[in-house]
Amino acid sequence: MSEDTFMGVPRNTIDWKPTIDYEKCNYCMECFDFCPHKVFKKQEDDPIKLIVENPLNCVVFCRACSKTCGLDALEFPNKVEVTKKIKETRSGVASGE
Amino acid sequence: MLAKSKVKVMACSGMGKVYGLMAREAVLQTVQNLCSEQAETTCLAYIVTGDDAATAKIVDQPCITIDGCPAMCSAKSAAEMGGDIKAKFKVLDVMRLHKGAKPGTATELTEEGWAIVDEIAAKLCAEVAQIQSEGR
Amino acid sequence: MSEKYAVLPCNGLDKCAGQVAREIAQIVCENTENELICPVFYRVSDARYDKIAKENPLLVIDGCATRCASKLAGEKGLKIFRKMTVTEEAQKRGAPLAVAPLRLGAAELALGAELAAELVKEEAADASVDSGVVYPVPEEYIIHKKDKFIFRVPPEGFYFTENDCWVQPVGNRARIGITDFMQQSLSDIMFVTPPTVGATIDQFDEAGTLESGKAVFELVSPVSGKITAVNTPVLNAPELINENPYEQGWIAEIELTNFAEEQEFLLDAAGYLKVLKKKADEYHAGKKQG
Amino acid sequence: MAEELKIGVVSCSGEDCLGGTISRLATRKMLDEVRPDQTVTICLPLYIAGGQEERMFAKEYPTIAVDGCSKACAKRATEKYSGKVNSVVFVSDIIGDELAEGPALSTRNLTAEHAAMVEKVAAVVTQQFDEILSKNVK
């Protein structure tokens, strides 16, 4: 269902997903309600009520959920690094490595 | 009629966005509760179908339009029918003053949505009062 | 331009980021003619600051994503000219303030000074000059229809990212913006925070944000370079982006640094059309999940 | 299932009478609850003020007009700007002329009786909806 590739490289080689800082998260679920890609999952009966269930569904470079978080409890990888990595992977793929 | 004609207050009545519902509710609040003596509404659908009686009610009459979004359906339709548009409002402009507000859906408003509707209705009434006092 | 700004910080006392916001506001005001607005006093009384706030372009500095200062500006009916959020800037610099103590240490003070210097510099350079580059207007669009939705894609002269952003290069300059699909997904755009004129950004870096009733969208710059201008009309009339995101709804102009190489990572119209079709299908399938 | 088939449900604007209010709500119910995947709502005034989208859709896809009263604005507007409607549902036929011609209602003052009217109208629209669907499935 999610794109299998992004910028011509396999999605599962790209490390792009939100990380929940449980020290800050108050389980308001704004990010869960917002994300249409089902990246997050609610766990009603668990003390940890929210997890990142489908990291590969996360749209690479999208950080929209973090803008709904008043507590800054969502972190994303560094874009520049990720881009660098994608470019490396891509040249690797192209040269048939 | 003896009394001077009522100001026509028209909503876009949009079906697809919450802003259309807000426009509608603000108009109903205005013409049914806040200033029913000075203002009345007309259904935009009559204008769309080109109903003669509805057009006659609008031509050269003072109109206030309230639109949900920049498509400006109400203002454009009223203008096309020859209404004398005294003021145009847009729900979206009011929403900008309430950053982050969650007004509800196109079916149902939240408490926050209703509060903004009341704010818009107050603006509409103020405009109605001004138009009537100036006798324009 | 010698116009001054009104500076409205959040002054959050319970978070390090708020303290930094306050620090930035003070440095900026010390180094310019700008006038400082105290958010606490402004909240209880309009009289003191209303004139300053309404007659000058407003610079809002928020500590964290709670955006108290932005909200205060909203309540007072003010238009925001430029906005900075400290936590976002800290994040960008790879130095999140998450664990920073409430009292500002050397690192936080340095960050504050750096961000303040950026704002001061930006203000000096603000009269963003018209580059005089002529960007051709697409004569026609490729149309993708999905139910009642019609999505437009300019057939040539534009390159796209998979994040629904575009670049239109002309010589060593280019305009950037969002696609028709993204415009429609966001629906009525209410706020535009443009990138900073003079800022240098990498490919796929954030180049401003757009906010509608539905979401906040980060513009992912398709190219690297230096921002040379922003489309100021869209700041006050974001509906221009909804009307036509490829023409009058462009967001910023950028001086290209490495387009030849970066182009490889971008899609042409045909490539983007494929992505668009897939997204349009998924978007519709996703709607029911609410 | 005819996955791709969508049906436009066009409500009148409903600012002049209760029938119109019910018509709007029944239309929203189709979109929100009853047939969310297959319903497309069309904004009546956009026929005049909007771009090509609404007119083109109503030309190419089946449509059901939901009208509050016998003025049949939704039906007439669709026919004027777009094309034939496949079906018309009159709220006044379902809840009675007298009620339908009462004043327009704010959703603030919606009662259980009103909600029951919406249910009834939505049920009729659904029936029409499914009939059109079944005819269009090969």
Short mmCIF file of N, CA and C in Angstrom, two decimals, chain B:
data_model
loop_
_atom_site.label_atom_id
_atom_site.label_comp_id
_atom_site.label_asym_id
_atom_site.label_seq_id
_atom_site.Cartn_x
_atom_site.Cartn_y
_atom_site.Cartn_z
N MET B 1 -45.29 47.32 0.66
CA MET B 1 -44.89 47.44 2.06
C MET B 1 -44.49 48.88 2.38
N LEU B 2 -44.76 49.27 3.60
CA LEU B 2 -44.44 50.63 3.99
C LEU B 2 -42.99 50.74 4.46
N ALA B 3 -42.62 49.80 5.30
CA ALA B 3 -41.28 49.86 5.86
C ALA B 3 -40.25 49.77 4.75
N LYS B 4 -39.09 50.38 4.99
CA LYS B 4 -38.08 50.26 3.94
C LYS B 4 -37.61 48.81 3.86
N SER B 5 -37.18 48.44 2.69
CA SER B 5 -36.95 47.02 2.45
C SER B 5 -35.82 46.50 3.34
N LYS B 6 -35.95 45.25 3.67
CA LYS B 6 -34.94 44.64 4.53
C LYS B 6 -33.66 44.39 3.75
N VAL B 7 -32.56 44.39 4.49
CA VAL B 7 -31.28 44.09 3.87
C VAL B 7 -31.23 42.58 3.60
N LYS B 8 -30.79 42.21 2.40
CA LYS B 8 -30.69 40.79 2.07
C LYS B 8 -29.32 40.26 2.52
N VAL B 9 -29.35 39.26 3.33
CA VAL B 9 -28.10 38.66 3.79
C VAL B 9 -28.03 37.24 3.24
N MET B 10 -27.02 36.98 2.44
CA MET B 10 -26.99 35.70 1.73
C MET B 10 -25.74 34.88 2.02
N ALA B 11 -25.96 33.61 2.30
CA ALA B 11 -24.83 32.70 2.54
C ALA B 11 -24.61 31.84 1.31
N CYS B 12 -23.38 31.35 1.19
CA CYS B 12 -23.08 30.47 0.06
C CYS B 12 -23.70 29.10 0.28
N SER B 13 -23.91 28.75 1.54
CA SER B 13 -24.52 27.45 1.87
C SER B 13 -23.74 26.27 1.32
N GLY B 14 -22.44 26.39 1.32
CA GLY B 14 -21.60 25.32 0.77
C GLY B 14 -21.87 23.98 1.45
N MET B 15 -21.85 22.94 0.66
CA MET B 15 -22.13 21.60 1.18
C MET B 15 -20.88 20.84 1.56
N GLY B 16 -19.76 21.24 0.99
CA GLY B 16 -18.59 20.39 1.08
C GLY B 16 -17.61 20.75 2.19
N LYS B 17 -17.71 21.96 2.72
CA LYS B 17 -16.72 22.39 3.71
C LYS B 17 -17.43 22.96 4.92
N VAL B 18 -16.76 22.87 6.04
CA VAL B 18 -17.33 23.41 7.27
C VAL B 18 -17.60 24.91 7.14
N TYR B 19 -16.77 25.59 6.34
CA TYR B 19 -16.94 27.04 6.21
C TYR B 19 -18.29 27.41 5.60
N GLY B 20 -18.78 26.55 4.70
CA GLY B 20 -20.09 26.79 4.08
C GLY B 20 -21.20 26.68 5.12
N LEU B 21 -21.10 25.68 5.98
CA LEU B 21 -22.10 25.52 7.04
C LEU B 21 -22.03 26.70 8.00
N MET B 22 -20.82 27.16 8.30
CA MET B 22 -20.68 28.30 9.22
C MET B 22 -21.34 29.54 8.63
N ALA B 23 -21.16 29.74 7.32
CA ALA B 23 -21.77 30.90 6.66
C ALA B 23 -23.29 30.81 6.80
N ARG B 24 -23.81 29.62 6.53
CA ARG B 24 -25.25 29.41 6.61
C ARG B 24 -25.77 29.70 8.02
N GLU B 25 -25.09 29.15 9.02
CA GLU B 25 -25.56 29.32 10.39
C GLU B 25 -25.47 30.78 10.84
N ALA B 26 -24.45 31.48 10.38
CA ALA B 26 -24.32 32.89 10.75
C ALA B 26 -25.48 33.69 10.17
N VAL B 27 -25.88 33.35 8.95
CA VAL B 27 -27.00 34.06 8.32
C VAL B 27 -28.30 33.74 9.06
N LEU B 28 -28.53 32.46 9.36
CA LEU B 28 -29.76 32.10 10.07
C LEU B 28 -29.83 32.82 11.42
N GLN B 29 -28.73 32.86 12.11
CA GLN B 29 -28.67 33.55 13.40
C GLN B 29 -29.02 35.03 13.22
N THR B 30 -28.52 35.61 12.14
CA THR B 30 -28.75 37.03 11.89
C THR B 30 -30.22 37.30 11.55
N VAL B 31 -30.75 36.56 10.60
CA VAL B 31 -32.09 36.91 10.11
C VAL B 31 -33.21 36.32 10.97
N GLN B 32 -32.91 35.28 11.73
CA GLN B 32 -33.97 34.71 12.55
C GLN B 32 -33.96 35.24 13.98
N ASN B 33 -32.78 35.56 14.48
CA ASN B 33 -32.70 35.95 15.88
C ASN B 33 -32.22 37.37 16.13
N LEU B 34 -31.06 37.71 15.59
CA LEU B 34 -30.44 38.97 16.00
C LEU B 34 -31.09 40.20 15.38
N CYS B 35 -31.37 40.16 14.09
CA CYS B 35 -32.03 41.33 13.51
C CYS B 35 -33.06 40.93 12.47
N SER B 36 -34.04 40.23 12.93
CA SER B 36 -35.08 39.73 12.02
C SER B 36 -35.93 40.87 11.45
N GLU B 37 -35.94 42.01 12.12
CA GLU B 37 -36.73 43.14 11.63
C GLU B 37 -36.05 43.85 10.46
N GLN B 38 -34.73 43.82 10.47
CA GLN B 38 -34.01 44.61 9.48
C GLN B 38 -33.42 43.78 8.34
N ALA B 39 -33.39 42.49 8.55
CA ALA B 39 -32.70 41.68 7.55
C ALA B 39 -33.48 40.42 7.21
N GLU B 40 -33.29 39.94 6.01
CA GLU B 40 -33.88 38.67 5.61
C GLU B 40 -32.88 37.97 4.69
N THR B 41 -33.10 36.70 4.48
CA THR B 41 -32.18 36.00 3.59
C THR B 41 -32.94 35.54 2.36
N THR B 42 -32.21 35.12 1.39
CA THR B 42 -32.84 34.49 0.25
C THR B 42 -31.98 33.30 -0.12
N CYS B 43 -32.58 32.31 -0.68
CA CYS B 43 -31.87 31.07 -0.93
C CYS B 43 -31.07 31.19 -2.22
N LEU B 44 -29.81 30.91 -2.12
CA LEU B 44 -28.95 31.03 -3.28
C LEU B 44 -29.39 30.11 -4.42
N ALA B 45 -30.04 29.02 -4.06
CA ALA B 45 -30.47 28.07 -5.08
C ALA B 45 -31.42 28.73 -6.08
N TYR B 46 -32.26 29.66 -5.61
CA TYR B 46 -33.18 30.34 -6.53
C TYR B 46 -32.39 31.14 -7.57
N ILE B 47 -31.30 31.69 -7.10
CA ILE B 47 -30.49 32.50 -8.00
C ILE B 47 -29.81 31.62 -9.04
N VAL B 48 -29.37 30.46 -8.57
CA VAL B 48 -28.69 29.55 -9.48
C VAL B 48 -29.64 29.07 -10.58
N THR B 49 -30.90 28.82 -10.19
CA THR B 49 -31.84 28.36 -11.22
C THR B 49 -32.36 29.52 -12.06
N GLY B 50 -32.11 30.75 -11.62
CA GLY B 50 -32.54 31.90 -12.40
C GLY B 50 -34.01 32.23 -12.17
N ASP B 51 -34.50 31.91 -10.99
CA ASP B 51 -35.90 32.17 -10.63
C ASP B 51 -36.22 33.67 -10.69
N ASP B 52 -37.22 34.05 -11.48
CA ASP B 52 -37.53 35.47 -11.69
C ASP B 52 -37.92 36.19 -10.41
N ALA B 53 -38.77 35.56 -9.63
CA ALA B 53 -39.23 36.20 -8.40
C ALA B 53 -38.06 36.48 -7.46
N ALA B 54 -37.15 35.53 -7.40
CA ALA B 54 -36.00 35.71 -6.52
C ALA B 54 -35.10 36.82 -7.05
N THR B 55 -34.93 36.87 -8.36
CA THR B 55 -34.10 37.92 -8.95
C THR B 55 -34.71 39.29 -8.66
N ALA B 56 -36.02 39.38 -8.81
CA ALA B 56 -36.70 40.66 -8.59
C ALA B 56 -36.49 41.14 -7.15
N LYS B 57 -36.40 40.19 -6.23
CA LYS B 57 -36.22 40.56 -4.82
C LYS B 57 -34.83 41.15 -4.55
N ILE B 58 -33.91 40.87 -5.46
CA ILE B 58 -32.52 41.25 -5.20
C ILE B 58 -32.07 42.48 -5.98
N VAL B 59 -32.60 42.62 -7.20
CA VAL B 59 -32.11 43.69 -8.08
C VAL B 59 -32.11 45.04 -7.36
N ASP B 60 -30.97 45.68 -7.37
CA ASP B 60 -30.78 47.00 -6.77
C ASP B 60 -31.06 47.06 -5.27
N GLN B 61 -31.22 45.92 -4.64
CA GLN B 61 -31.46 45.91 -3.20
C GLN B 61 -30.14 45.79 -2.46
N PRO B 62 -30.08 46.39 -1.25
CA PRO B 62 -28.85 46.24 -0.48
C PRO B 62 -28.65 44.78 -0.07
N CYS B 63 -27.49 44.26 -0.38
CA CYS B 63 -27.18 42.87 -0.05
C CYS B 63 -25.87 42.79 0.74
N ILE B 64 -25.82 41.83 1.63
CA ILE B 64 -24.56 41.47 2.29
C ILE B 64 -24.34 39.99 1.98
N THR B 65 -23.15 39.65 1.56
CA THR B 65 -22.91 38.24 1.27
C THR B 65 -21.88 37.68 2.25
N ILE B 66 -22.05 36.44 2.60
CA ILE B 66 -21.06 35.76 3.43
C ILE B 66 -20.72 34.43 2.77
N ASP B 67 -19.45 34.32 2.40
CA ASP B 67 -18.99 33.12 1.71
C ASP B 67 -18.07 32.32 2.60
N GLY B 68 -18.07 31.03 2.36
CA GLY B 68 -17.19 30.18 3.15
C GLY B 68 -15.76 30.32 2.68
N CYS B 69 -15.56 30.15 1.39
CA CYS B 69 -14.20 30.07 0.88
C CYS B 69 -14.00 31.05 -0.27
N PRO B 70 -12.80 31.12 -0.82
CA PRO B 70 -12.54 32.11 -1.86
C PRO B 70 -13.29 31.88 -3.18
N ALA B 71 -14.03 30.79 -3.31
CA ALA B 71 -14.83 30.63 -4.53
C ALA B 71 -15.88 31.74 -4.61
N MET B 72 -16.24 32.31 -3.48
CA MET B 72 -17.13 33.47 -3.41
C MET B 72 -18.45 33.25 -4.16
N CYS B 73 -19.04 32.09 -3.97
CA CYS B 73 -20.29 31.76 -4.67
C CYS B 73 -21.39 32.77 -4.42
N SER B 74 -21.54 33.15 -3.17
CA SER B 74 -22.65 34.02 -2.82
C SER B 74 -22.44 35.41 -3.42
N ALA B 75 -21.25 35.96 -3.26
CA ALA B 75 -20.98 37.30 -3.79
C ALA B 75 -21.11 37.31 -5.32
N LYS B 76 -20.58 36.28 -5.96
CA LYS B 76 -20.63 36.24 -7.42
C LYS B 76 -22.07 36.10 -7.91
N SER B 77 -22.84 35.22 -7.26
CA SER B 77 -24.21 35.00 -7.70
C SER B 77 -25.06 36.25 -7.48
N ALA B 78 -24.90 36.88 -6.32
CA ALA B 78 -25.69 38.07 -6.03
C ALA B 78 -25.36 39.18 -7.02
N ALA B 79 -24.08 39.29 -7.36
CA ALA B 79 -23.66 40.33 -8.30
C ALA B 79 -24.26 40.04 -9.68
N GLU B 80 -24.23 38.78 -10.06
CA GLU B 80 -24.74 38.42 -11.37
C GLU B 80 -26.23 38.75 -11.50
N MET B 81 -26.95 38.66 -10.40
CA MET B 81 -28.38 38.93 -10.44
C MET B 81 -28.70 40.41 -10.27
N GLY B 82 -27.69 41.24 -10.13
CA GLY B 82 -27.93 42.68 -10.06
C GLY B 82 -28.18 43.21 -8.66
N GLY B 83 -27.77 42.46 -7.64
CA GLY B 83 -27.90 42.96 -6.27
C GLY B 83 -26.91 44.08 -6.00
N ASP B 84 -27.27 44.97 -5.09
CA ASP B 84 -26.38 46.07 -4.74
C ASP B 84 -25.57 45.61 -3.52
N ILE B 85 -24.41 45.06 -3.78
CA ILE B 85 -23.65 44.44 -2.70
C ILE B 85 -22.93 45.48 -1.86
N LYS B 86 -23.35 45.59 -0.61
CA LYS B 86 -22.78 46.60 0.29
C LYS B 86 -21.56 46.06 1.02
N ALA B 87 -21.55 44.79 1.27
CA ALA B 87 -20.41 44.22 1.99
C ALA B 87 -20.29 42.74 1.67
N LYS B 88 -19.04 42.29 1.61
CA LYS B 88 -18.77 40.87 1.38
C LYS B 88 -17.96 40.35 2.56
N PHE B 89 -18.37 39.23 3.08
CA PHE B 89 -17.59 38.60 4.15
C PHE B 89 -17.16 37.21 3.71
N LYS B 90 -16.09 36.75 4.37
CA LYS B 90 -15.58 35.43 4.06
C LYS B 90 -15.27 34.72 5.38
N VAL B 91 -15.82 33.55 5.57
CA VAL B 91 -15.59 32.82 6.82
C VAL B 91 -14.09 32.58 7.02
N LEU B 92 -13.43 32.29 5.92
CA LEU B 92 -12.00 31.99 6.00
C LEU B 92 -11.20 33.15 6.60
N ASP B 93 -11.61 34.37 6.30
CA ASP B 93 -10.92 35.54 6.86
C ASP B 93 -11.07 35.57 8.37
N VAL B 94 -12.24 35.19 8.84
CA VAL B 94 -12.46 35.17 10.29
C VAL B 94 -11.68 34.02 10.92
N MET B 95 -11.63 32.89 10.20
CA MET B 95 -10.89 31.74 10.70
C MET B 95 -9.42 32.07 10.90
N ARG B 96 -8.91 32.94 10.06
CA ARG B 96 -7.49 33.32 10.19
C ARG B 96 -7.20 33.98 11.52
N LEU B 97 -8.22 34.57 12.10
CA LEU B 97 -8.03 35.22 13.40
C LEU B 97 -8.11 34.19 14.53
N HIS B 98 -8.48 32.99 14.18
CA HIS B 98 -8.60 31.94 15.20
C HIS B 98 -7.69 30.78 14.82
N LYS B 99 -6.43 31.07 14.74
CA LYS B 99 -5.49 30.06 14.29
C LYS B 99 -5.59 28.80 15.13
N GLY B 100 -5.66 27.67 14.44
CA GLY B 100 -5.69 26.39 15.15
C GLY B 100 -7.08 25.99 15.63
N ALA B 101 -8.07 26.84 15.41
CA ALA B 101 -9.42 26.52 15.86
C ALA B 101 -9.96 25.32 15.08
N LYS B 102 -10.76 24.50 15.76
CA LYS B 102 -11.36 23.34 15.10
C LYS B 102 -12.88 23.53 15.09
N PRO B 103 -13.39 24.07 13.99
CA PRO B 103 -14.81 24.45 13.98
C PRO B 103 -15.78 23.28 13.80
N GLY B 104 -15.30 22.12 13.40
CA GLY B 104 -16.21 21.00 13.19
C GLY B 104 -16.18 20.54 11.74
N THR B 105 -17.28 19.96 11.29
CA THR B 105 -17.35 19.46 9.92
C THR B 105 -18.49 20.15 9.18
N ALA B 106 -18.65 19.80 7.91
CA ALA B 106 -19.72 20.39 7.11
C ALA B 106 -21.09 19.88 7.55
N THR B 107 -21.11 18.93 8.46
CA THR B 107 -22.37 18.41 8.97
C THR B 107 -22.70 19.02 10.33
N GLU B 108 -21.68 19.19 11.14
CA GLU B 108 -21.91 19.54 12.54
C GLU B 108 -20.79 20.46 13.04
N LEU B 109 -21.18 21.49 13.78
CA LEU B 109 -20.17 22.39 14.32
C LEU B 109 -19.81 22.01 15.76
N THR B 110 -18.60 22.38 16.14
CA THR B 110 -18.19 22.20 17.53
C THR B 110 -18.55 23.48 18.29
N GLU B 111 -18.34 23.45 19.58
CA GLU B 111 -18.59 24.64 20.39
C GLU B 111 -17.76 25.81 19.88
N GLU B 112 -16.53 25.48 19.55
CA GLU B 112 -15.63 26.51 19.03
C GLU B 112 -16.19 27.09 17.72
N GLY B 113 -16.71 26.17 16.88
CA GLY B 113 -17.32 26.60 15.62
C GLY B 113 -18.50 27.53 15.84
N TRP B 114 -19.33 27.18 16.81
CA TRP B 114 -20.50 28.02 17.11
C TRP B 114 -20.09 29.39 17.59
N ALA B 115 -19.04 29.43 18.41
CA ALA B 115 -18.59 30.73 18.92
C ALA B 115 -18.16 31.63 17.76
N ILE B 116 -17.50 31.03 16.78
CA ILE B 116 -17.06 31.83 15.63
C ILE B 116 -18.27 32.25 14.78
N VAL B 117 -19.24 31.35 14.67
CA VAL B 117 -20.48 31.70 13.96
C VAL B 117 -21.12 32.93 14.61
N ASP B 118 -21.17 32.93 15.94
CA ASP B 118 -21.77 34.08 16.62
C ASP B 118 -20.99 35.36 16.36
N GLU B 119 -19.68 35.19 16.30
CA GLU B 119 -18.84 36.35 16.01
C GLU B 119 -19.16 36.90 14.61
N ILE B 120 -19.31 35.99 13.65
CA ILE B 120 -19.62 36.43 12.29
C ILE B 120 -21.01 37.06 12.25
N ALA B 121 -21.95 36.44 12.94
CA ALA B 121 -23.32 36.97 12.96
C ALA B 121 -23.32 38.39 13.52
N ALA B 122 -22.51 38.62 14.54
CA ALA B 122 -22.44 39.97 15.12
C ALA B 122 -21.93 40.97 14.08
N LYS B 123 -20.95 40.54 13.29
CA LYS B 123 -20.43 41.41 12.23
C LYS B 123 -21.51 41.71 11.19
N LEU B 124 -22.24 40.66 10.83
CA LEU B 124 -23.30 40.83 9.83
C LEU B 124 -24.34 41.83 10.34
N CYS B 125 -24.71 41.69 11.62
CA CYS B 125 -25.72 42.57 12.19
C CYS B 125 -25.24 44.01 12.23
N ALA B 126 -23.99 44.18 12.60
CA ALA B 126 -23.44 45.53 12.65
C ALA B 126 -23.52 46.16 11.27
N GLU B 127 -23.22 45.38 10.26
CA GLU B 127 -23.27 45.88 8.90
C GLU B 127 -24.71 46.21 8.49
N VAL B 128 -25.63 45.33 8.87
CA VAL B 128 -27.05 45.57 8.57
C VAL B 128 -27.49 46.89 9.20
N ALA B 129 -27.14 47.07 10.48
CA ALA B 129 -27.54 48.27 11.19
C ALA B 129 -26.97 49.51 10.51
N GLN B 130 -25.73 49.40 10.07
CA GLN B 130 -25.10 50.55 9.45
C GLN B 130 -25.78 50.90 8.12
N ILE B 131 -26.06 49.87 7.35
CA ILE B 131 -26.72 50.10 6.06
C ILE B 131 -28.07 50.77 6.27
N GLN B 132 -28.80 50.30 7.25
CA GLN B 132 -30.13 50.87 7.50
C GLN B 132 -30.02 52.30 8.02
N SER B 133 -29.06 52.55 8.89
CA SER B 133 -28.96 53.89 9.47
C SER B 133 -28.54 54.90 8.42
N GLU B 134 -27.72 54.47 7.49
CA GLU B 134 -27.28 55.39 6.44
C GLU B 134 -28.34 55.51 5.37
N GLY B 135 -29.35 54.67 5.46
CA GLY B 135 -30.41 54.68 4.47
C GLY B 135 -29.91 54.41 3.08
N ARG B 136 -28.79 53.67 3.00
CA ARG B 136 -28.29 53.42 1.66
C ARG B 136 -29.02 52.28 1.01
#
